[in-house]
Amino acid sequence: MITVPVSEDNTPLIWNAEDWIKLREEHRIVGALVGVLPNLPNQEVFHGLPMSLLPEETTLLLELNIICLKKIPSLCHLPGENIIKAFENNRQKTYLEQENQMKEERKLAVMALVDKIVEGRRRKQLGLDTKKKRKKCKNENKSDETEDKEKIVELLKPIEEAERQEVLEEELSKVPPLSKESALTQTFTTHPWLNLESASPFSWTYPNTHEEKIKYRTFKDLWNRGFYISSGHKFGGDFLVYPGDPVKFHSQFIVLCVSHSKVLTVHELVSFGRIGSSVRKSFVLASSPNDSGEVIYQSIKWAGSNPVHIS
């Protein structure tokens, strides 16, 4: 069973990435990501954990015994000094680990080339030709066979470990320190300092009103039919209904839950039809005539209008 913390405003939040994936892949729970990405905090296009659960999603998961709700005091107020200090220490530790790793990788790269570096330095000190010099001599039709034999013998002497170490230290001293702006930011897949010992069970009371009960019946009925469901507020409805994962599919229906006895005006019907037509979705009215749980759906489509000629 997944433990879901409840925020100060009683919103269930999924903080663990594995729990988020499990709910989405195994139970078709979409939710809404409300967090920010660590490397892109000053934008509102891409969001990250935590994921906020819809009230209907929460009730369904509780009925199926998939989750349990917990009220955790540490998540209901700003982080204290201990949490802030732990965060800063962890950030510094991560930075030092990356800096040491960078130096170690640079050290291995230099060690693989240290003999060539020593040879190049010897040639330069002895005044022997290098590849560039040989190329220049070749262009000037000069021979490479005029090198001093004593210098060649000196060049071919075995490289001592002290010489290698000197070159290694000199090359490593040239490596610039890792700037904190260039360091990778650790993205936690769960709250690293969450104190679950102080957590207490949370009583969930949704749905309460008649309107909430209609919404939940509609959500549960659509979920049982195999659809993916998300909030439809941005399109003027209660739910958006997808034939598959919203990452791969566009929504097909905008569902608005209404009382079965509600009288809709012509203007409302026209606006519903035009909204659905403008976003290429079917606008659906969902209602429940009794307490049996039955849900009735009525789709509205905008058929356009016939031109009227006034003489």
Coordinates of C-alpha atoms in Angstrom, one line a residue:
M1 CA 0.0 0.0 0.0
I2 CA 1.2 3.5 -0.9
T3 CA 1.5 6.0 1.9
V4 CA 0.3 9.4 0.6
P5 CA 1.0 12.5 2.6
V6 CA -1.7 15.2 2.8
S7 CA -0.7 18.9 2.5
E8 CA -1.8 21.7 4.8
D9 CA -4.8 22.4 2.5
N10 CA -5.7 18.7 2.6
T11 CA -4.5 17.9 -0.9
P12 CA -3.0 14.4 -1.3
L13 CA 0.5 14.6 -2.8
I14 CA 2.6 11.9 -4.4
W15 CA 6.3 12.6 -3.7
N16 CA 7.9 9.3 -4.7
A17 CA 8.7 8.8 -8.4
E18 CA 8.2 5.0 -8.1
D19 CA 4.7 5.5 -6.6
W20 CA 3.9 8.0 -9.4
I21 CA 4.9 5.5 -12.1
K22 CA 3.0 2.7 -10.4
L23 CA -0.2 4.7 -10.1
R24 CA 0.0 5.8 -13.7
E25 CA 1.0 2.5 -15.4
E26 CA -0.9 0.0 -13.2
H27 CA -4.0 2.1 -12.1
R28 CA -4.4 4.7 -14.9
I29 CA -4.2 7.6 -12.3
V30 CA -3.0 10.8 -14.1
G31 CA -3.1 13.4 -11.3
A32 CA -1.4 16.7 -11.9
L33 CA 2.3 17.5 -11.5
V34 CA 2.6 20.7 -9.4
G35 CA 6.3 20.9 -8.5
V36 CA 9.2 22.6 -10.4
L37 CA 12.2 21.0 -12.1
P38 CA 15.4 21.6 -10.2
N39 CA 17.3 22.9 -13.2
L40 CA 14.4 25.0 -14.5
P41 CA 12.7 26.6 -11.5
N42 CA 11.7 29.9 -13.2
Q43 CA 9.2 28.5 -15.7
E44 CA 5.7 27.1 -15.8
V45 CA 5.7 24.9 -18.9
F46 CA 7.3 21.8 -17.5
H47 CA 6.4 20.5 -14.0
G48 CA 7.8 17.9 -11.7
L49 CA 6.9 16.1 -8.5
P50 CA 4.9 16.2 -6.3
M51 CA 1.8 15.0 -8.1
S52 CA -1.5 16.3 -6.8
L53 CA -4.4 13.8 -6.8
L54 CA -7.9 14.8 -7.8
P55 CA -10.5 14.2 -5.0
E56 CA -12.1 11.6 -7.2
E57 CA -8.8 9.8 -7.8
T58 CA -8.2 9.8 -4.0
T59 CA -11.6 8.3 -3.2
L60 CA -11.2 5.6 -5.8
L61 CA -7.7 4.6 -4.6
L62 CA -8.9 4.5 -1.0
E63 CA -11.8 2.3 -2.0
L64 CA -9.5 -0.1 -3.8
N65 CA -7.0 -0.1 -0.8
I66 CA -4.2 1.1 -3.0
I67 CA -3.2 4.1 -0.9
C68 CA -3.5 5.3 2.7
L69 CA -3.5 9.0 3.7
K70 CA -1.2 10.4 6.3
K71 CA -1.0 13.8 7.9
I72 CA 2.7 14.6 8.3
P73 CA 3.4 17.8 10.4
S74 CA 6.7 18.5 8.7
L75 CA 5.0 18.9 5.4
C76 CA 2.5 21.4 6.7
H77 CA 4.9 24.2 7.4
L78 CA 8.1 25.7 6.1
P79 CA 11.3 23.7 6.6
G80 CA 13.1 24.2 9.9
E81 CA 16.7 24.9 10.5
N82 CA 17.6 21.2 10.7
I83 CA 16.1 20.4 7.3
I84 CA 17.8 23.5 5.7
K85 CA 21.1 22.5 7.2
A86 CA 20.8 18.9 6.0
F87 CA 19.9 20.1 2.5
E88 CA 22.9 22.4 2.3
N89 CA 25.2 19.7 3.7
N90 CA 23.9 17.3 1.1
R91 CA 24.4 19.8 -1.7
Q92 CA 28.0 20.5 -0.6
K93 CA 28.7 16.8 -0.3
T94 CA 27.3 16.2 -3.8
Y95 CA 29.4 19.0 -5.2
L96 CA 32.6 17.7 -3.6
E97 CA 31.9 14.2 -4.9
Q98 CA 31.5 15.6 -8.5
E99 CA 34.6 17.6 -8.2
N100 CA 36.7 14.6 -7.0
Q101 CA 35.2 12.5 -9.8
M102 CA 36.2 15.1 -12.4
K103 CA 39.7 15.2 -11.0
E104 CA 39.9 11.4 -11.0
E105 CA 38.8 11.2 -14.6
R106 CA 41.3 13.8 -15.6
K107 CA 44.0 11.9 -13.7
L108 CA 43.3 8.7 -15.6
A109 CA 43.3 10.6 -18.9
V110 CA 46.8 12.1 -18.1
M111 CA 48.2 8.8 -16.9
A112 CA 47.2 7.2 -20.2
L113 CA 49.3 9.9 -22.0
V114 CA 52.0 10.6 -19.5
D115 CA 54.7 8.7 -21.4
K116 CA 54.0 10.7 -24.6
I117 CA 54.0 13.9 -22.7
V118 CA 57.4 13.1 -21.1
E119 CA 58.8 12.1 -24.5
G120 CA 57.5 15.4 -26.1
R121 CA 59.1 17.4 -23.3
R122 CA 62.4 15.5 -23.7
R123 CA 62.5 16.2 -27.4
K124 CA 61.8 19.9 -26.8
Q125 CA 64.5 20.1 -24.2
L126 CA 67.1 18.2 -26.3
G127 CA 66.2 20.2 -29.4
L128 CA 65.1 17.1 -31.3
D129 CA 62.5 17.4 -34.0
T130 CA 58.9 16.9 -33.4
K131 CA 56.2 16.0 -35.8
K132 CA 55.7 19.6 -36.8
K133 CA 59.4 20.1 -37.2
R134 CA 59.7 16.9 -39.3
K135 CA 56.9 18.1 -41.5
K136 CA 58.6 21.4 -41.9
C137 CA 61.9 19.8 -42.7
K138 CA 60.2 17.5 -45.3
N139 CA 58.7 20.5 -47.0
E140 CA 62.1 22.1 -47.1
N141 CA 63.6 18.9 -48.5
K142 CA 65.8 18.5 -45.4
S143 CA 66.8 15.1 -43.9
D144 CA 65.8 13.8 -40.5
E145 CA 68.9 11.7 -40.3
T146 CA 71.1 14.5 -38.9
E147 CA 69.9 14.1 -35.3
D148 CA 72.6 13.8 -32.7
K149 CA 73.0 10.2 -31.6
E150 CA 73.7 11.2 -28.0
K151 CA 70.5 13.1 -27.9
I152 CA 68.6 10.1 -29.2
V153 CA 70.1 7.9 -26.5
E154 CA 69.1 10.4 -23.9
L155 CA 65.6 10.4 -25.4
L156 CA 65.3 6.7 -25.2
K157 CA 66.2 6.4 -21.5
P158 CA 63.5 4.7 -19.4
I159 CA 61.1 7.1 -17.9
E160 CA 61.4 7.2 -14.1
E161 CA 58.4 7.2 -11.8
A162 CA 59.4 10.5 -10.3
E163 CA 59.3 12.1 -13.7
R164 CA 55.9 10.6 -14.4
Q165 CA 54.6 11.9 -11.1
E166 CA 56.0 15.4 -11.7
V167 CA 54.2 15.6 -15.1
L168 CA 51.0 14.2 -13.5
E169 CA 51.0 16.8 -10.8
E170 CA 51.8 19.6 -13.2
E171 CA 49.0 18.6 -15.5
L172 CA 46.4 18.2 -12.7
S173 CA 47.3 21.6 -11.4
K174 CA 46.1 23.0 -14.7
V175 CA 42.6 21.6 -14.2
P176 CA 40.2 24.4 -13.3
P177 CA 37.9 23.8 -10.3
L178 CA 34.4 22.7 -10.9
S179 CA 32.0 25.7 -10.7
K180 CA 28.9 25.2 -8.6
E181 CA 26.8 26.5 -11.5
S182 CA 28.2 23.6 -13.7
A183 CA 27.6 20.9 -11.0
L184 CA 24.7 18.5 -11.5
T185 CA 21.7 19.0 -9.4
Q186 CA 20.4 16.0 -7.5
T187 CA 16.7 15.3 -8.1
F188 CA 15.3 13.3 -5.2
T189 CA 12.7 10.6 -6.0
T190 CA 11.4 10.7 -2.5
H191 CA 11.6 13.1 0.5
P192 CA 15.1 12.3 2.0
W193 CA 14.4 13.7 5.4
L194 CA 10.7 12.9 5.9
N195 CA 9.8 12.0 9.4
L196 CA 7.1 9.3 9.1
E197 CA 7.1 8.6 12.9
S198 CA 5.1 11.7 13.5
A199 CA 2.5 10.9 10.8
S200 CA -1.1 10.3 11.8
P201 CA -4.0 8.8 9.8
F202 CA -6.1 11.3 7.8
S203 CA -9.8 11.0 7.5
W204 CA -11.0 11.5 3.9
T205 CA -14.6 12.6 3.6
Y206 CA -15.1 13.2 -0.1
P207 CA -17.7 13.1 -1.6
N208 CA -20.1 14.9 0.6
T209 CA -22.6 17.0 -1.4
H210 CA -24.9 15.8 -4.2
E211 CA -22.7 17.5 -6.8
E212 CA -19.6 15.8 -5.5
K213 CA -21.3 12.4 -5.5
I214 CA -22.3 12.9 -9.2
K215 CA -18.7 13.7 -10.1
Y216 CA -17.3 10.7 -8.3
R217 CA -19.8 8.3 -9.8
T218 CA -19.0 9.7 -13.3
F219 CA -15.2 9.4 -12.6
K220 CA -15.5 5.9 -11.3
D221 CA -17.7 4.8 -14.2
L222 CA -15.3 6.2 -16.8
W223 CA -12.3 4.7 -15.0
N224 CA -14.1 1.3 -15.0
R225 CA -14.5 1.6 -18.7
G226 CA -10.7 1.8 -19.1
F227 CA -10.3 5.5 -19.8
Y228 CA -7.6 7.8 -18.5
I229 CA -9.1 10.9 -16.8
S230 CA -7.7 14.3 -15.9
S231 CA -9.1 17.6 -14.8
G232 CA -11.2 19.4 -17.4
H233 CA -11.3 22.8 -15.9
K234 CA -9.2 24.5 -18.6
F235 CA -11.9 23.4 -21.1
G236 CA -14.9 24.4 -19.0
G237 CA -15.7 20.8 -17.9
D238 CA -15.0 18.6 -14.9
F239 CA -13.0 15.9 -16.6
L240 CA -11.0 15.3 -19.8
V241 CA -11.3 11.7 -21.0
Y242 CA -8.5 10.0 -22.9
P243 CA -8.5 6.6 -24.7
G244 CA -4.9 6.0 -23.5
D245 CA -2.1 7.6 -21.6
P246 CA -2.3 11.4 -22.1
V247 CA 1.4 11.3 -23.0
K248 CA 0.5 9.4 -26.2
F249 CA -3.1 10.4 -26.8
H250 CA -5.3 13.5 -27.1
S251 CA -8.4 13.7 -25.0
Q252 CA -11.6 12.7 -26.8
F253 CA -14.3 14.0 -24.4
I254 CA -14.9 17.0 -22.2
V255 CA -17.2 15.8 -19.5
L256 CA -19.4 18.1 -17.4
C257 CA -21.3 16.6 -14.5
V258 CA -24.7 18.1 -13.9
S259 CA -27.8 17.2 -11.8
H260 CA -30.2 15.0 -13.7
S261 CA -33.0 17.6 -13.0
K262 CA -31.0 20.6 -13.9
V263 CA -32.6 22.8 -16.7
L264 CA -30.0 24.0 -19.2
T265 CA -30.6 27.1 -21.2
V266 CA -30.2 27.4 -24.9
H267 CA -27.2 29.6 -24.4
E268 CA -25.5 27.0 -22.2
L269 CA -26.1 24.2 -24.8
V270 CA -24.7 26.4 -27.6
S271 CA -21.6 27.3 -25.6
F272 CA -21.0 23.7 -24.7
G273 CA -21.2 22.7 -28.3
R274 CA -19.0 25.5 -29.6
I275 CA -16.3 24.8 -26.9
G276 CA -16.2 21.1 -28.0
S277 CA -16.1 22.0 -31.7
S278 CA -13.3 24.6 -31.3
V279 CA -11.0 22.1 -29.5
R280 CA -12.1 19.1 -31.6
K281 CA -13.6 17.2 -28.8
S282 CA -17.0 15.9 -27.9
F283 CA -18.7 17.8 -25.1
V284 CA -20.5 15.3 -22.8
L285 CA -23.0 16.0 -20.1
A286 CA -23.0 13.3 -17.3
S287 CA -25.8 12.9 -14.8
S288 CA -27.0 10.3 -12.3
P289 CA -30.8 10.0 -11.9
N290 CA -30.7 8.0 -8.7
D291 CA -28.5 6.6 -6.0
S292 CA -27.9 3.3 -7.8
G293 CA -24.7 4.6 -9.3
E294 CA -26.0 4.6 -12.9
V295 CA -24.5 7.4 -15.0
I296 CA -26.2 8.7 -18.1
Y297 CA -24.2 10.5 -20.8
Q298 CA -25.4 13.0 -23.4
S299 CA -23.1 14.4 -26.0
I300 CA -23.4 17.8 -27.6
K301 CA -22.1 18.6 -31.0
W302 CA -22.0 22.0 -32.7
A303 CA -23.5 21.6 -36.2
G304 CA -22.9 25.2 -37.3
S305 CA -25.6 27.6 -38.5
N306 CA -27.4 28.2 -41.7
P307 CA -26.8 31.6 -43.2
V308 CA -29.8 34.0 -43.1
H309 CA -30.3 36.4 -45.9
I310 CA -32.1 39.6 -45.0
S311 CA -33.6 41.5 -47.9

